[in-house]
Amino acid sequence: MKISEFQSLIRDLYFNKDKTRGIKPTFVWLIEEIGEFSRVIMEEEINIENASEELSDIIAWTNSLANLLEIDLESAISKKYPNMCPKCNLKPCNCSE
Amino acid sequence: MKISEFQSLIRDLYFNKDKTRGIKPTFVWLIEEIGEFSRVIMEEEINIENASEELSDIIAWTNSLANLLEIDLESAISKKYPNMCPKCNLKPCNCSE
């Protein structure tokens, strides 16, 4: 599945609700998912099924925010990460931090 | 670009550094990007170029976490969002919240 196809699916599923809710309340939902993922990785033995669901939810809410801001995430990602590290311009990255 | 292709690019760029850093410190980097995005949407007039970069970084760090957890994000996303809302099973979503 292309990045743009998933953004389109999230638009079809949630745009009306996202639009009514607005950007900042939608951002709060992203943070809620961040919190859920943090609970998963705090466990001594990480449940990969749960981690997969929470990472998917983080991606989904990030797409909702992109839809609200009318950002084409696939284009944005390709521009920011053009097959090399955007900071050191190398692949693999050789930044010091 | 496919979701799996971007995950593979992030692996090629950053996996060695991500592996050395570990899951929780990598999660802290994701949170740092969340913070940067929050600064962008707190402005009265949102800078779409900056928002695009920060959303791309959120997606990139989420992919780093998926790589560390050996999660195939494209499969995980397709499973969680199978062309309908995972809660109400409808498209568009008709959940009350």
Coordinates of N, CA and C in Angstrom, one line a residue, chain A residues 31-43 54 58, chain B residues 24 27 31:
Chain A
I31 N -1.6 12.2 20.8 CA -0.9 12.1 22.0 C -1.4 10.9 22.9
E32 N -2.7 10.7 22.8 CA -3.3 9.6 23.5 C -2.7 8.3 23.0
E33 N -2.5 8.1 21.7 CA -1.9 6.9 21.1 C -0.5 6.8 21.5
I34 N 0.2 7.9 21.6 CA 1.6 8.0 22.0 C 1.7 7.4 23.4
G35 N 0.7 7.8 24.3 CA 0.7 7.3 25.6 C 0.4 5.8 25.7
E36 N -0.5 5.3 24.8 CA -0.7 3.9 24.8 C 0.5 3.1 24.4
F37 N 1.2 3.6 23.4 CA 2.4 2.9 22.9 C 3.5 2.9 24.1
S38 N 3.6 4.0 24.8 CA 4.5 4.1 25.9 C 4.2 3.0 26.9
R39 N 2.9 2.8 27.2 CA 2.6 1.7 28.1 C 3.1 0.4 27.7
V40 N 3.0 0.1 26.3 CA 3.4 -1.1 25.8 C 4.9 -1.3 25.9
I41 N 5.7 -0.3 25.7 CA 7.2 -0.5 25.7 C 7.7 -0.4 27.2
M42 N 6.9 0.0 28.1 CA 7.3 0.0 29.5 C 7.3 -1.4 30.1
E43 N 6.6 -2.3 29.5 CA 6.5 -3.7 30.0 C 7.9 -4.3 29.8
E54 N -0.6 -0.1 18.2 CA -0.3 1.3 18.7 C 0.5 2.1 17.7
I58 N -0.7 5.5 15.8 CA 0.1 6.7 15.7 C 0.2 7.2 14.2
Chain B
K24 N 13.7 2.8 24.1 CA 13.2 4.0 24.9 C 13.8 5.3 24.5
F27 N 12.2 6.3 21.3 CA 10.9 6.9 21.6 C 11.0 8.4 22.1
I31 N 9.1 11.7 20.6 CA 8.4 12.7 21.5 C 9.0 14.1 21.2

